[in-house]
Coordinates of C-alpha atoms in Angstrom, one line a residue:
M27 CA -19.5 -46.8 -110.1
E28 CA -19.4 -46.7 -106.2
R29 CA -20.2 -43.3 -106.2
F30 CA -23.3 -44.1 -108.4
L31 CA -24.3 -46.9 -106.0
A32 CA -23.8 -44.3 -103.1
L33 CA -26.2 -42.2 -104.8
I34 CA -28.7 -44.4 -105.6
S35 CA -28.8 -45.6 -101.8
L36 CA -29.0 -42.2 -100.7
L37 CA -31.8 -41.6 -103.4
L38 CA -33.8 -44.4 -102.0
L39 CA -33.3 -43.4 -98.5
I40 CA -34.9 -40.0 -99.4
M41 CA -37.9 -41.3 -101.1
A42 CA -38.3 -43.7 -98.0
S43 CA -38.3 -40.7 -95.6
E44 CA -40.9 -39.0 -98.0
I45 CA -42.9 -41.8 -98.0
V46 CA -42.8 -42.6 -94.3
T47 CA -43.2 -39.1 -93.4
T48 CA -46.6 -38.7 -95.7
S49 CA -47.6 -42.1 -94.1
V50 CA -47.4 -40.9 -90.5
E51 CA -48.8 -37.4 -91.6
R52 CA -52.2 -39.6 -92.9
E53 CA -52.5 -41.4 -90.0
N54 CA -52.2 -38.5 -87.6
K55 CA -54.8 -36.5 -89.5
S56 CA -57.1 -39.6 -89.6
S57 CA -56.5 -40.9 -86.1
S58 CA -59.0 -38.9 -84.4
A59 CA -60.2 -41.5 -82.7
G60 CA -56.9 -42.9 -81.5
L61 CA -55.0 -42.0 -78.6
I62 CA -52.0 -39.4 -78.7
W63 CA -49.6 -40.0 -75.9
S64 CA -48.1 -37.0 -74.3
T65 CA -46.4 -36.2 -70.8
A66 CA -44.9 -33.4 -68.9
K67 CA -41.6 -34.1 -70.8
E68 CA -42.5 -34.7 -74.2
E69 CA -45.6 -34.5 -76.7
G70 CA -46.4 -36.2 -79.6
D71 CA -45.4 -39.6 -79.6
L72 CA -48.6 -41.8 -80.8
V73 CA -48.3 -45.0 -79.5
H74 CA -51.7 -46.2 -79.7
K75 CA -54.6 -46.0 -82.2
T76 CA -57.9 -47.7 -82.5
G77 CA -60.2 -48.1 -85.7
H78 CA -60.2 -49.5 -89.2
A79 CA -56.4 -49.1 -90.9
D80 CA -57.4 -47.8 -94.4
D81 CA -55.1 -47.8 -97.1
S82 CA -53.6 -44.3 -96.6
T83 CA -52.4 -45.9 -93.5
A84 CA -51.1 -49.1 -94.8
A85 CA -47.5 -47.8 -95.4
A86 CA -47.0 -46.7 -92.0
D87 CA -48.5 -50.1 -90.5
D88 CA -45.4 -51.4 -92.6
V89 CA -42.8 -49.1 -90.7
D90 CA -44.4 -50.8 -87.2
G91 CA -42.6 -48.2 -84.9
G92 CA -39.2 -47.3 -87.3
F93 CA -36.4 -48.8 -89.0
S94 CA -34.0 -50.2 -87.0
S95 CA -31.0 -49.2 -89.5
L96 CA -30.4 -47.4 -92.7
E97 CA -30.2 -50.6 -94.7
G98 CA -33.9 -51.7 -93.0
M99 CA -35.1 -48.3 -94.9
L100 CA -33.1 -48.8 -97.9
Q101 CA -34.7 -52.3 -98.6
W102 CA -38.2 -50.8 -97.7
A103 CA -37.9 -48.2 -100.2
I104 CA -36.8 -50.3 -103.2
G105 CA -40.0 -52.6 -102.5
H106 CA -42.1 -49.3 -102.3
S107 CA -40.7 -47.6 -105.3
D108 CA -41.3 -47.1 -108.8
P109 CA -38.6 -48.0 -111.2
A110 CA -39.5 -45.3 -113.5
K111 CA -39.4 -42.4 -111.0
L112 CA -36.6 -43.8 -109.5
K113 CA -34.5 -43.9 -112.6
E114 CA -35.4 -40.1 -113.4
S115 CA -34.7 -38.9 -110.0
A116 CA -31.5 -40.7 -110.1
Q117 CA -30.2 -38.1 -112.6
D118 CA -30.8 -35.2 -110.7
V119 CA -29.2 -36.6 -107.4
Q120 CA -25.8 -37.3 -109.4
H121 CA -25.2 -33.5 -109.4
L122 CA -25.0 -33.2 -105.4
S123 CA -21.4 -33.1 -104.4
P124 CA -20.0 -34.8 -101.6
S125 CA -20.5 -32.9 -98.9
E126 CA -24.4 -32.4 -99.9
L127 CA -24.4 -36.3 -100.1
R128 CA -23.1 -36.1 -96.3
Q129 CA -25.7 -33.7 -95.3
R130 CA -28.3 -35.5 -96.8
Q131 CA -27.3 -38.9 -95.0
L132 CA -27.5 -36.8 -91.8
E133 CA -30.8 -35.3 -92.6
I134 CA -31.7 -38.8 -93.1
K135 CA -30.3 -40.1 -90.2
E136 CA -32.1 -37.4 -87.7
L137 CA -35.7 -38.3 -89.6
M138 CA -35.3 -41.7 -88.7
E139 CA -34.7 -41.3 -85.0
K140 CA -37.6 -38.6 -84.9
L141 CA -39.9 -41.6 -86.8
K142 CA -39.3 -44.4 -84.7
M143 CA -41.4 -45.1 -81.8
P144 CA -40.7 -45.6 -78.5
S145 CA -41.4 -49.4 -76.8
D146 CA -44.2 -49.6 -74.1
A147 CA -41.6 -50.0 -71.3
Q148 CA -40.1 -46.4 -72.5
L149 CA -43.5 -44.8 -72.4
M150 CA -44.5 -46.7 -69.0
Q151 CA -40.8 -45.1 -67.5
I152 CA -41.8 -41.5 -69.0
A153 CA -45.2 -41.8 -67.3
L154 CA -43.7 -43.2 -64.1
D155 CA -41.2 -40.1 -64.2
D156 CA -43.4 -37.7 -64.5
L157 CA -45.7 -39.1 -61.6
S158 CA -42.5 -38.8 -59.1
N159 CA -42.2 -35.5 -60.2
S160 CA -43.5 -33.5 -56.9
S161 CA -44.0 -30.1 -59.2
L162 CA -46.0 -31.8 -62.1
S163 CA -49.4 -30.3 -62.6
L164 CA -52.8 -32.0 -62.0
E165 CA -53.7 -32.2 -65.5
D166 CA -50.3 -34.0 -66.6
R167 CA -50.7 -36.1 -63.3
H168 CA -54.3 -37.6 -64.8
R169 CA -52.6 -37.8 -68.2
A170 CA -49.7 -39.9 -67.1
L171 CA -52.3 -42.2 -64.9
Q172 CA -54.3 -42.2 -68.3
E173 CA -51.2 -43.4 -70.3
L174 CA -50.4 -46.1 -67.8
L175 CA -53.6 -47.4 -67.6
I176 CA -54.0 -48.4 -71.0
L177 CA -50.1 -49.3 -71.2
V178 CA -50.4 -51.8 -68.3
E179 CA -53.4 -54.0 -69.8
P180 CA -51.3 -56.5 -71.5
I181 CA -49.6 -59.0 -69.0
D182 CA -46.1 -58.4 -69.9
N183 CA -46.4 -54.7 -70.0
A184 CA -48.1 -55.4 -66.5
N185 CA -44.7 -57.3 -65.4
D186 CA -42.6 -54.8 -67.0
M187 CA -44.0 -52.1 -64.8
C188 CA -43.3 -54.0 -61.6
K189 CA -39.8 -54.5 -62.9
L190 CA -39.6 -50.7 -63.6
G191 CA -40.3 -50.1 -59.7
G192 CA -43.8 -48.8 -60.9
L193 CA -46.2 -50.3 -58.6
G194 CA -44.8 -48.4 -55.7
V195 CA -45.2 -45.2 -57.9
I196 CA -48.9 -46.0 -58.3
I197 CA -49.7 -47.2 -54.7
R198 CA -48.4 -43.7 -53.3
E199 CA -50.8 -42.1 -55.4
L200 CA -53.6 -43.9 -53.5
D201 CA -52.6 -41.5 -51.0
H202 CA -53.2 -38.3 -53.3
P203 CA -55.9 -35.5 -52.4
D204 CA -57.5 -35.6 -55.7
S205 CA -60.3 -38.2 -56.2
D206 CA -59.6 -38.7 -60.0
V207 CA -55.5 -39.6 -59.2
R208 CA -56.7 -42.3 -56.6
K209 CA -59.6 -43.7 -58.8
I210 CA -57.1 -44.0 -62.1
S211 CA -54.3 -45.6 -59.7
A212 CA -56.7 -48.3 -58.3
W213 CA -57.9 -48.8 -61.5
I214 CA -54.4 -49.3 -62.7
L215 CA -53.2 -51.7 -60.1
G216 CA -56.7 -53.5 -60.7
K217 CA -56.0 -54.0 -64.6
A218 CA -52.0 -54.9 -63.6
S219 CA -53.1 -57.7 -61.0
Q220 CA -56.0 -59.1 -62.9
N221 CA -55.2 -63.1 -63.8
N222 CA -51.5 -62.2 -62.8
P223 CA -50.2 -63.7 -59.8
Y224 CA -46.9 -62.4 -60.2
V225 CA -48.2 -58.9 -59.8
Q226 CA -50.9 -59.8 -57.3
K227 CA -47.9 -61.2 -55.1
Q228 CA -46.1 -57.5 -55.4
V229 CA -49.0 -55.6 -54.7
L230 CA -49.8 -57.6 -51.9
E231 CA -46.5 -57.1 -50.4
L232 CA -46.4 -53.6 -50.9
G233 CA -49.5 -53.2 -48.8
A234 CA -51.6 -51.8 -51.1
L235 CA -54.9 -54.0 -50.1
A236 CA -55.8 -52.3 -47.2
T237 CA -55.3 -48.8 -48.7
L238 CA -57.9 -50.0 -51.3
M239 CA -60.4 -51.2 -49.1
K240 CA -60.6 -48.0 -47.0
L241 CA -61.0 -46.4 -50.6
V242 CA -64.1 -48.9 -51.2
N243 CA -65.6 -46.7 -48.5
S244 CA -65.3 -43.5 -50.6
S245 CA -68.1 -40.5 -50.9
S246 CA -67.4 -41.0 -54.8
A247 CA -68.8 -43.5 -56.2
D248 CA -66.6 -44.1 -59.1
E249 CA -63.8 -44.1 -56.8
A250 CA -65.2 -46.6 -54.6
T251 CA -66.2 -48.9 -57.4
K252 CA -62.9 -49.0 -59.6
A253 CA -61.1 -49.7 -55.8
F254 CA -63.3 -52.9 -55.0
Y255 CA -62.5 -53.7 -59.0
A256 CA -58.3 -53.4 -57.6
V257 CA -59.7 -55.5 -54.3
S258 CA -61.2 -58.3 -56.4
A259 CA -58.5 -58.5 -58.9
L260 CA -55.7 -58.8 -56.0
I261 CA -57.8 -61.8 -54.2
R262 CA -59.5 -63.6 -56.6
N263 CA -57.9 -66.8 -57.0
N264 CA -55.3 -65.8 -54.7
V265 CA -55.2 -67.7 -51.3
A266 CA -52.7 -65.3 -49.8
G267 CA -55.1 -62.5 -50.9
Q268 CA -58.0 -63.5 -49.4
Q269 CA -56.5 -64.3 -46.0
L270 CA -55.3 -60.7 -46.1
F271 CA -58.8 -59.8 -47.1
F272 CA -60.4 -61.5 -44.5
A273 CA -57.6 -60.5 -41.9
E274 CA -58.9 -56.8 -42.8
A275 CA -62.5 -57.7 -41.9
G276 CA -63.5 -58.1 -45.7
E277 CA -66.4 -60.2 -45.1
K278 CA -68.1 -56.9 -43.1
M279 CA -67.2 -54.6 -45.9
L280 CA -69.2 -57.3 -48.2
Q281 CA -71.8 -57.4 -46.0
D282 CA -72.4 -53.6 -45.1
I283 CA -72.4 -53.1 -49.2
L284 CA -74.7 -56.0 -50.1
S285 CA -77.2 -55.0 -47.3
S286 CA -77.6 -51.0 -47.8
P287 CA -79.9 -50.0 -50.8
S288 CA -78.3 -46.7 -51.0
V289 CA -75.0 -48.2 -52.3
D290 CA -74.2 -47.3 -55.9
V291 CA -75.6 -50.5 -58.0
R292 CA -72.6 -51.1 -59.8
L293 CA -70.6 -51.4 -56.4
R294 CA -73.1 -54.1 -54.9
R295 CA -73.0 -56.2 -58.3
K296 CA -69.3 -56.5 -58.0
A297 CA -69.7 -57.2 -54.6
V298 CA -72.4 -60.2 -54.8
F299 CA -70.0 -61.2 -58.0
L300 CA -67.0 -61.7 -55.6
V301 CA -69.3 -63.4 -53.2
G302 CA -70.3 -65.9 -55.4
D303 CA -66.7 -65.9 -56.8
L304 CA -65.2 -66.9 -53.4
A305 CA -68.0 -69.3 -52.6
E306 CA -66.9 -71.2 -55.9
C307 CA -63.3 -70.8 -54.6
Q308 CA -64.5 -72.2 -51.8
L309 CA -66.0 -75.3 -53.0
E310 CA -63.0 -76.3 -55.5
K311 CA -60.9 -76.8 -51.9
I312 CA -63.2 -79.4 -50.5
D313 CA -60.1 -80.0 -48.1
K314 CA -60.1 -76.6 -46.6
A315 CA -62.2 -75.5 -43.9
E316 CA -64.9 -73.3 -45.2
M317 CA -64.9 -69.6 -43.9
P318 CA -67.2 -69.1 -40.9
F319 CA -69.2 -65.8 -42.5
F320 CA -70.3 -68.3 -45.6
S321 CA -72.7 -69.8 -42.9
N322 CA -73.7 -66.4 -41.2
Q323 CA -77.5 -66.0 -41.3
F324 CA -77.2 -62.0 -41.3
F325 CA -74.6 -62.5 -44.4
L326 CA -76.7 -65.0 -46.7
K327 CA -79.8 -62.8 -45.7
S328 CA -78.0 -59.7 -47.3
V329 CA -77.4 -62.0 -50.2
V330 CA -81.3 -63.1 -50.9
D331 CA -82.6 -59.9 -50.2
L332 CA -81.0 -58.6 -53.6
T333 CA -83.3 -60.7 -55.9
A334 CA -85.6 -58.1 -55.0
S335 CA -83.7 -55.6 -56.8
S336 CA -85.3 -54.0 -59.7
D337 CA -81.8 -54.3 -61.6
L338 CA -82.2 -57.3 -63.5
D339 CA -78.0 -57.9 -63.6
L340 CA -77.9 -57.7 -59.9
Q341 CA -80.7 -60.4 -59.5
E342 CA -78.9 -62.3 -61.8
K343 CA -75.6 -62.1 -59.9
A344 CA -77.2 -62.9 -56.9
L345 CA -78.7 -66.0 -57.7
V346 CA -74.9 -67.3 -59.1
A347 CA -73.8 -66.3 -55.7
I348 CA -76.8 -68.2 -53.9
K349 CA -76.6 -70.9 -56.3
N350 CA -72.9 -71.6 -54.8
L351 CA -73.7 -70.6 -51.5
L352 CA -76.3 -73.7 -51.2
Q353 CA -73.7 -76.2 -52.2
L354 CA -71.3 -75.3 -49.2
R355 CA -71.3 -77.8 -46.5
T356 CA -71.5 -75.3 -43.8
T357 CA -74.7 -73.6 -44.9
E358 CA -77.8 -74.6 -43.6
A359 CA -80.7 -75.3 -45.7
M360 CA -83.4 -74.2 -42.8
V361 CA -81.5 -71.0 -42.5
F362 CA -82.3 -70.4 -46.0
K363 CA -85.8 -71.0 -45.7
E364 CA -87.0 -69.5 -42.4
F365 CA -84.3 -66.5 -42.2
C366 CA -83.7 -65.9 -45.6
R367 CA -87.2 -66.9 -46.6
L368 CA -85.2 -68.2 -50.2
D369 CA -88.4 -69.7 -51.2
D370 CA -90.6 -66.8 -51.1
A371 CA -87.5 -65.0 -53.0
L372 CA -87.3 -67.3 -55.6
E373 CA -91.2 -67.1 -56.2
R374 CA -91.5 -63.5 -56.4
M375 CA -88.4 -63.1 -58.4
K376 CA -90.8 -65.9 -61.0
K377 CA -93.6 -63.7 -61.1
Q378 CA -91.2 -60.6 -62.3
L379 CA -89.6 -62.9 -65.0
E380 CA -93.0 -63.8 -66.2
D381 CA -93.9 -60.3 -66.6
L382 CA -90.5 -59.3 -68.3
I383 CA -90.6 -61.8 -70.6
L384 CA -93.3 -60.2 -72.8
D385 CA -91.1 -57.6 -73.7
E386 CA -89.1 -58.8 -77.0
D387 CA -86.1 -56.6 -76.4
H388 CA -85.1 -58.4 -73.3
R389 CA -86.7 -61.6 -73.7
E390 CA -83.7 -63.8 -74.4
Y391 CA -82.0 -62.3 -71.4
V392 CA -84.6 -63.0 -69.2
T393 CA -85.1 -66.6 -70.4
D394 CA -81.4 -67.1 -69.2
V395 CA -82.0 -65.6 -65.7
E396 CA -85.5 -67.8 -65.2
S397 CA -83.4 -70.5 -66.2
L398 CA -81.0 -69.5 -63.9
R399 CA -83.7 -69.2 -61.1
K400 CA -84.8 -72.9 -61.7
E401 CA -81.2 -74.0 -61.2
V402 CA -81.3 -72.4 -57.7
E403 CA -84.7 -73.4 -56.7
L404 CA -83.7 -76.9 -57.6
S405 CA -80.5 -77.0 -55.6
F406 CA -82.5 -75.3 -52.5
Q407 CA -85.0 -78.1 -52.8
A408 CA -82.5 -80.7 -53.0
K409 CA -80.5 -79.2 -50.0
L410 CA -83.9 -79.1 -48.2
G411 CA -84.4 -82.9 -49.4
N412 CA -81.2 -83.6 -47.7
V413 CA -82.2 -82.3 -44.5
R414 CA -85.8 -83.9 -44.3
T415 CA -84.3 -87.5 -44.8
V416 CA -81.6 -87.0 -42.2
P417 CA -82.5 -90.1 -39.4
T418 CA -83.5 -88.8 -36.1

């Protein structure tokens, strides 16, 4: 009886291994839109797939990273086996000798280990080890960075990368001679820092902000844009980050971007969005003194002038920033009127939107922008009204 139970268990393990192997093979064949992880050390680990999972991958989904024990595989096999086929196959297995049974068990264990998927932390460690290899090829360096770019998106993974010492590794890559390496490294830091105070604190303490701000001046628009994304992620809702940003002349960097028409529009969008965000943050801290640059007339004009852009997205973000700036105590209504010519800018934009609203494809969006423009106009008139009613 004992031998029979052993035979049945082994049979189920064999069936489980065959089912899982078939499922994994099907998944690999049907996941051309997915992502295959490979590093300089080891290739072939599938850790992330996108797209719809159909019936052919259902079994693989049940596996979810491999079985933790032979018992788990046995239980899974029982639930996925055909009783009739099980009985038929059991008769064949009974003819195996004890040594053959032990050999098959070893083969099953080896297969089970191969089917186990590494954890995200393990994958990050592999990628970080690759990046620490000075002889790593440029292609493999790009691949390791791309893997980390996806892995750090969940906040828990970003925190784990900190604990693995990964931030220091990525920050070192910001000085790499290859522009793409610097770009992806900045992108990783931005993703990891987004709405994550723990990572923000670590990155700031490692002194990465100043390096990232220098990369914003890169001749490569892609690199500059990703570097700015990282800067924004580090200082948004982070007082310490904002203080370091201004200590590094961050307001000048913003003004240079906003006032230069030759700068890539993606970078200008991000810059004016950050201005609006910083102004909003200032409004929430009514007990704190407002930063002097918010009331600088040249800075304010660089924001208002964006309303004349042909890029509607940039115009919308400029309106949001102006709306927040108008609410600050230290900004002066007459500076907006006489130096920035805000009234003329809003009127000019109104006529532009009246023409654009005729296009049915963009009507809804244009209508929303026009509503925002009216809000800004009302805020501007209210600020002017307060000036005019102040007794002399």
